[in-house]
mmCIF file of C-alpha atoms in Angstrom:
data_model
loop_
_atom_site.group_PDB
_atom_site.id
_atom_site.type_symbol
_atom_site.label_atom_id
_atom_site.label_comp_id
_atom_site.label_asym_id
_atom_site.label_seq_id
_atom_site.Cartn_x
_atom_site.Cartn_y
_atom_site.Cartn_z
ATOM 1 C CA GLN A 4 5.147 6.736 -21.470
ATOM 2 C CA GLN A 5 6.962 4.476 -23.738
ATOM 3 C CA GLN A 6 10.478 4.274 -23.890
ATOM 4 C CA VAL A 7 11.000 2.655 -27.254
ATOM 5 C CA LYS A 8 8.976 4.419 -30.428
ATOM 6 C CA GLN A 9 8.659 1.749 -32.860
ATOM 7 C CA SER A 10 7.551 2.120 -36.547
ATOM 8 C CA PRO A 11 5.725 1.404 -38.817
ATOM 9 C CA GLN A 12 2.514 -0.024 -37.235
ATOM 10 C CA SER A 13 2.031 -2.305 -40.106
ATOM 11 C CA LEU A 14 3.531 -3.277 -43.320
ATOM 12 C CA ILE A 15 2.812 -5.238 -46.528
ATOM 13 C CA VAL A 16 5.717 -6.543 -48.301
ATOM 14 C CA GLN A 17 5.738 -9.214 -51.818
ATOM 15 C CA LYS A 18 7.727 -12.034 -51.394
ATOM 16 C CA GLY A 19 11.170 -11.803 -51.874
ATOM 17 C CA GLY A 20 11.151 -7.958 -50.862
ATOM 18 C CA ILE A 21 13.000 -6.487 -47.987
ATOM 19 C CA SER A 22 11.023 -5.532 -44.759
ATOM 20 C CA ILE A 23 12.357 -2.571 -42.506
ATOM 21 C CA ILE A 24 11.209 -1.572 -39.372
ATOM 22 C CA ASN A 25 12.591 1.143 -37.388
ATOM 23 C CA CYS A 26 12.688 1.819 -33.571
ATOM 24 C CA ALA A 27 13.968 4.814 -31.609
ATOM 25 C CA TYR A 28 14.693 5.581 -28.080
ATOM 26 C CA GLU A 29 15.692 7.909 -25.629
ATOM 27 C CA ASN A 30 17.525 6.272 -22.917
ATOM 28 C CA THR A 31 21.013 6.570 -23.718
ATOM 29 C CA ALA A 32 22.233 3.956 -20.955
ATOM 30 C CA PHE A 33 20.213 1.401 -22.637
ATOM 31 C CA ASP A 34 22.796 -1.519 -23.452
ATOM 32 C CA TYR A 35 20.834 -4.531 -25.030
ATOM 33 C CA PHE A 36 18.381 -4.086 -28.170
ATOM 34 C CA PRO A 37 16.681 -7.510 -28.726
ATOM 35 C CA TRP A 38 13.880 -7.915 -31.361
ATOM 36 C CA TYR A 39 11.331 -10.103 -30.672
ATOM 37 C CA GLN A 40 8.905 -12.517 -33.267
ATOM 38 C CA GLN A 41 5.278 -13.280 -32.288
ATOM 39 C CA PHE A 42 2.703 -15.337 -34.193
ATOM 40 C CA PRO A 43 -0.676 -14.952 -33.623
ATOM 41 C CA GLY A 44 -1.916 -17.272 -30.646
ATOM 42 C CA LYS A 45 1.985 -17.616 -29.476
ATOM 43 C CA GLY A 46 4.212 -16.078 -27.083
ATOM 44 C CA PRO A 47 7.264 -13.571 -28.082
ATOM 45 C CA ALA A 48 10.435 -15.372 -29.507
ATOM 46 C CA LEU A 49 14.027 -13.604 -29.703
ATOM 47 C CA LEU A 50 15.113 -13.601 -33.247
ATOM 48 C CA ILE A 51 17.790 -11.259 -33.029
ATOM 49 C CA ALA A 52 19.879 -8.914 -30.402
ATOM 50 C CA ILE A 53 22.508 -6.654 -30.948
ATOM 51 C CA ARG A 54 24.706 -4.321 -28.168
ATOM 52 C CA PRO A 55 25.805 -0.900 -28.881
ATOM 53 C CA ASP A 56 28.959 -1.468 -29.340
ATOM 54 C CA VAL A 57 28.307 -3.078 -32.784
ATOM 55 C CA SER A 58 26.568 -1.086 -35.724
ATOM 56 C CA GLU A 59 24.969 -4.321 -37.447
ATOM 57 C CA LYS A 60 24.477 -7.674 -36.640
ATOM 58 C CA LYS A 61 23.426 -10.465 -39.324
ATOM 59 C CA GLU A 62 21.724 -13.966 -38.746
ATOM 60 C CA GLY A 63 20.480 -15.263 -41.896
ATOM 61 C CA ARG A 64 17.719 -13.224 -43.750
ATOM 62 C CA PHE A 65 17.751 -10.869 -40.627
ATOM 63 C CA THR A 66 19.762 -8.234 -40.034
ATOM 64 C CA ILE A 67 19.865 -5.170 -36.907
ATOM 65 C CA SER A 68 21.522 -1.880 -37.860
ATOM 66 C CA PHE A 69 22.289 0.087 -34.799
ATOM 67 C CA ASN A 70 23.114 4.156 -35.119
ATOM 68 C CA LYS A 71 24.003 5.008 -31.463
ATOM 69 C CA SER A 72 24.350 8.512 -32.052
ATOM 70 C CA ALA A 73 20.523 8.359 -33.430
ATOM 71 C CA LYS A 74 19.377 6.502 -31.059
ATOM 72 C CA GLN A 75 17.947 4.340 -33.535
ATOM 73 C CA PHE A 76 18.183 0.779 -34.585
ATOM 74 C CA SER A 77 16.199 -1.286 -37.502
ATOM 75 C CA LEU A 78 15.372 -4.323 -38.546
ATOM 76 C CA HIS A 79 15.659 -5.398 -41.971
ATOM 77 C CA ILE A 80 14.236 -8.741 -43.260
ATOM 78 C CA MET A 81 16.003 -9.547 -46.458
ATOM 79 C CA ASP A 82 13.896 -12.013 -49.002
ATOM 80 C CA SER A 83 10.936 -11.957 -47.069
ATOM 81 C CA GLN A 84 8.453 -15.218 -47.153
ATOM 82 C CA PRO A 85 5.358 -15.716 -46.608
ATOM 83 C CA GLY A 86 6.412 -17.489 -42.908
ATOM 84 C CA ASP A 87 7.778 -14.345 -42.159
ATOM 85 C CA SER A 88 4.312 -13.072 -41.584
ATOM 86 C CA ALA A 89 4.045 -12.362 -37.815
ATOM 87 C CA THR A 90 4.516 -9.115 -35.191
ATOM 88 C CA TYR A 91 7.707 -8.004 -34.457
ATOM 89 C CA PHE A 92 8.604 -6.130 -31.595
ATOM 90 C CA CYS A 93 11.921 -3.918 -30.894
ATOM 91 C CA ALA A 94 12.758 -4.012 -27.383
ATOM 92 C CA ALA A 95 15.509 -1.970 -25.395
ATOM 93 C CA SER A 96 17.012 -2.762 -21.608
ATOM 94 C CA LEU A 97 19.793 -1.553 -18.863
ATOM 95 C CA ASN A 98 20.358 -4.867 -17.516
ATOM 96 C CA ASP A 99 19.462 -7.398 -20.352
ATOM 97 C CA TYR A 100 16.112 -7.960 -17.838
ATOM 98 C CA LYS A 101 14.077 -5.233 -17.861
ATOM 99 C CA LEU A 102 12.735 -5.046 -21.223
ATOM 100 C CA SER A 103 10.877 -1.881 -22.493
ATOM 101 C CA PHE A 104 9.229 -3.330 -26.121
ATOM 102 C CA GLY A 105 8.173 -1.078 -28.578
ATOM 103 C CA ALA A 106 4.567 -0.781 -29.995
ATOM 104 C CA GLY A 107 4.782 -3.650 -32.552
ATOM 105 C CA THR A 108 4.761 -4.209 -36.653
ATOM 106 C CA THR A 109 2.643 -6.526 -37.906
ATOM 107 C CA VAL A 110 4.629 -7.640 -41.268
ATOM 108 C CA THR A 111 2.530 -9.423 -43.943
ATOM 109 C CA VAL A 112 4.152 -11.129 -46.645
ATOM 110 C CA ARG A 113 1.943 -11.555 -49.852
ATOM 111 C CA ALA A 114 2.767 -14.837 -51.687
ATOM 112 C CA ASP B 9 12.394 -29.747 -21.636
ATOM 113 C CA ALA B 10 8.686 -28.632 -22.528
ATOM 114 C CA GLY B 11 9.441 -25.187 -22.521
ATOM 115 C CA VAL B 12 7.853 -22.432 -20.273
ATOM 116 C CA ILE B 13 4.220 -24.010 -18.815
ATOM 117 C CA GLN B 14 1.372 -21.642 -18.225
ATOM 118 C CA SER B 15 -2.258 -22.499 -17.005
ATOM 119 C CA PRO B 16 -4.570 -22.125 -17.236
ATOM 120 C CA ARG B 17 -4.647 -21.202 -21.141
ATOM 121 C CA HIS B 18 -7.701 -19.238 -21.169
ATOM 122 C CA GLU B 19 -9.751 -18.013 -18.097
ATOM 123 C CA VAL B 20 -13.250 -15.884 -18.018
ATOM 124 C CA THR B 21 -14.234 -14.593 -14.741
ATOM 125 C CA GLU B 22 -16.658 -12.115 -13.615
ATOM 126 C CA MET B 23 -15.907 -8.888 -11.857
ATOM 127 C CA GLY B 24 -15.056 -8.810 -8.519
ATOM 128 C CA GLN B 25 -13.566 -12.466 -8.461
ATOM 129 C CA GLU B 26 -10.149 -13.576 -7.799
ATOM 130 C CA VAL B 27 -8.052 -14.891 -10.376
ATOM 131 C CA THR B 28 -4.736 -16.706 -10.566
ATOM 132 C CA LEU B 29 -2.810 -17.361 -12.861
ATOM 133 C CA ARG B 30 0.003 -19.939 -12.845
ATOM 134 C CA CYS B 31 3.844 -20.310 -14.264
ATOM 135 C CA LYS B 32 6.424 -23.333 -14.298
ATOM 136 C CA PRO B 33 9.728 -21.601 -15.757
ATOM 137 C CA ILE B 34 12.222 -23.839 -17.430
ATOM 138 C CA SER B 35 14.306 -25.633 -15.334
ATOM 139 C CA GLY B 36 17.555 -24.057 -14.407
ATOM 140 C CA HIS B 37 16.574 -20.703 -15.179
ATOM 141 C CA ASP B 38 17.085 -17.997 -12.666
ATOM 142 C CA TYR B 39 14.827 -15.231 -13.778
ATOM 143 C CA LEU B 40 11.340 -14.906 -14.147
ATOM 144 C CA PHE B 41 8.868 -12.460 -15.839
ATOM 145 C CA TRP B 42 5.525 -11.666 -15.996
ATOM 146 C CA TYR B 43 4.008 -9.510 -18.685
ATOM 147 C CA ARG B 44 0.800 -8.476 -19.747
ATOM 148 C CA GLN B 45 0.027 -7.695 -23.483
ATOM 149 C CA THR B 46 -3.024 -5.804 -24.640
ATOM 150 C CA MET B 47 -3.867 -3.759 -27.821
ATOM 151 C CA MET B 48 -3.760 -0.500 -26.555
ATOM 152 C CA ARG B 49 -0.843 -0.635 -24.142
ATOM 153 C CA GLY B 50 1.363 -3.332 -26.024
ATOM 154 C CA LEU B 51 3.806 -5.676 -23.987
ATOM 155 C CA GLU B 52 4.233 -4.676 -20.411
ATOM 156 C CA LEU B 53 6.842 -6.101 -17.829
ATOM 157 C CA LEU B 54 4.726 -6.481 -14.627
ATOM 158 C CA ILE B 55 7.397 -8.284 -12.442
ATOM 159 C CA TYR B 56 10.274 -10.009 -12.390
ATOM 160 C CA PHE B 57 12.227 -12.473 -9.857
ATOM 161 C CA ASN B 58 15.888 -13.549 -9.584
ATOM 162 C CA ASN B 59 16.140 -16.606 -7.500
ATOM 163 C CA ASN B 60 13.020 -16.477 -6.465
ATOM 164 C CA VAL B 61 12.754 -12.573 -5.045
ATOM 165 C CA PRO B 62 11.186 -10.042 -6.834
ATOM 166 C CA ILE B 63 13.526 -7.494 -8.008
ATOM 167 C CA ASP B 64 11.296 -4.783 -9.765
ATOM 168 C CA ASP B 65 7.233 -4.868 -9.185
ATOM 169 C CA SER B 66 7.638 -1.267 -10.553
ATOM 170 C CA GLY B 67 5.202 -2.353 -13.524
ATOM 171 C CA MET B 68 2.389 -4.086 -11.464
ATOM 172 C CA PRO B 69 -0.549 -1.900 -12.478
ATOM 173 C CA GLU B 70 -2.127 -1.578 -8.512
ATOM 174 C CA ASP B 71 -2.351 -3.532 -5.241
ATOM 175 C CA ARG B 72 -4.899 -5.633 -6.886
ATOM 176 C CA PHE B 73 -1.961 -7.378 -8.832
ATOM 177 C CA SER B 74 0.525 -9.550 -6.571
ATOM 178 C CA ALA B 75 3.000 -12.390 -7.456
ATOM 179 C CA LYS B 76 4.782 -15.068 -5.979
ATOM 180 C CA MET B 77 7.496 -17.244 -6.312
ATOM 181 C CA PRO B 78 8.030 -19.959 -3.674
ATOM 182 C CA ASN B 79 9.966 -22.168 -5.293
ATOM 183 C CA ALA B 80 12.375 -22.080 -8.262
ATOM 184 C CA SER B 81 9.616 -24.156 -10.295
ATOM 185 C CA PHE B 82 6.397 -22.160 -9.793
ATOM 186 C CA SER B 83 4.938 -18.781 -9.839
ATOM 187 C CA THR B 84 1.837 -17.195 -9.371
ATOM 188 C CA LEU B 85 0.085 -13.905 -10.747
ATOM 189 C CA LYS B 86 -2.939 -12.985 -8.808
ATOM 190 C CA ILE B 87 -5.714 -10.404 -9.540
ATOM 191 C CA GLN B 88 -8.106 -9.923 -6.659
ATOM 192 C CA PRO B 89 -10.461 -8.490 -7.286
ATOM 193 C CA SER B 90 -10.762 -8.653 -10.958
ATOM 194 C CA GLU B 91 -12.129 -5.720 -13.290
ATOM 195 C CA PRO B 92 -12.790 -5.594 -17.074
ATOM 196 C CA ARG B 93 -9.736 -4.054 -17.973
ATOM 197 C CA ASP B 94 -7.695 -6.368 -16.522
ATOM 198 C CA SER B 95 -8.860 -8.487 -19.589
ATOM 199 C CA ALA B 96 -5.362 -9.268 -21.469
ATOM 200 C CA VAL B 97 -3.176 -12.082 -22.616
ATOM 201 C CA TYR B 98 -0.553 -12.546 -19.579
ATOM 202 C CA PHE B 99 2.644 -14.034 -20.382
ATOM 203 C CA CYS B 100 5.350 -15.619 -18.058
ATOM 204 C CA ALA B 101 8.803 -15.605 -19.513
ATOM 205 C CA SER B 102 12.400 -17.286 -18.045
ATOM 206 C CA THR B 103 15.982 -16.951 -18.698
ATOM 207 C CA PRO B 104 19.122 -18.612 -17.209
ATOM 208 C CA GLY B 105 20.646 -15.351 -16.517
ATOM 209 C CA LEU B 106 23.982 -16.031 -17.927
ATOM 210 C CA ALA B 107 27.169 -13.476 -17.806
ATOM 211 C CA ASN B 108 28.426 -11.957 -20.988
ATOM 212 C CA ALA B 109 25.599 -13.399 -22.913
ATOM 213 C CA TYR B 110 22.442 -12.531 -24.815
ATOM 214 C CA ASN B 111 19.755 -13.485 -21.902
ATOM 215 C CA GLU B 112 16.867 -14.419 -24.437
ATOM 216 C CA GLN B 113 13.661 -14.546 -22.421
ATOM 217 C CA PHE B 114 11.579 -17.593 -23.183
ATOM 218 C CA PHE B 115 7.573 -16.794 -23.317
ATOM 219 C CA GLY B 116 5.391 -19.097 -22.301
ATOM 220 C CA PRO B 117 2.144 -19.653 -24.584
ATOM 221 C CA GLY B 118 -0.318 -17.080 -22.450
ATOM 222 C CA THR B 119 -2.944 -16.839 -20.516
ATOM 223 C CA ARG B 120 -5.952 -15.228 -22.127
ATOM 224 C CA LEU B 121 -8.118 -13.476 -19.682
ATOM 225 C CA THR B 122 -11.194 -12.085 -19.935
ATOM 226 C CA VAL B 123 -13.326 -10.462 -17.158
ATOM 227 C CA LEU B 124 -16.819 -9.506 -17.963
#
């Protein structure tokens, strides 16, 4: 049973466009929500993370929006670049350590 | 630092054989994790350790799987006997475990296991 539901499974965006990935969770006790980026043949790497006491966090072109009442959070990639082409995973955790990952979204940025 | 080191990078074995995957975490990291990634099930946490002690092994699929961490710089994941459905990429990750911080998990390059 997947504790974090992620959509879409894949998306294609033009260079300079905005990529939006959505995640929903059920367990209201989750208090840590990271996003990981994975390139083919590599391990995932932390991209950005948020805790539920804030509604938005921005790091460069990447923004997490968090809606605690709806139990949803999303990743926005602004001004998408071909180098952003990767698989993105949302995750949630009770204690920072036991991460439950979403199924992943493969993002393709067309030049 | 070289990052998390895993060996072997690729392993091909036959059903019924014992498989041992190895991991060296980043020095100074108190937490070590083993994950399995497949197309069907995604990225699953199998087990994690804190200061060499297993904390949660609820993700270990069955008794054929076992993990050990004999010291702070080495861990193994063993599958005995292996089955074709164990074919996956196995990742090891580590994190320092700091209070009041985002505890980024640093992943190794993974071991691609194929069981024939």
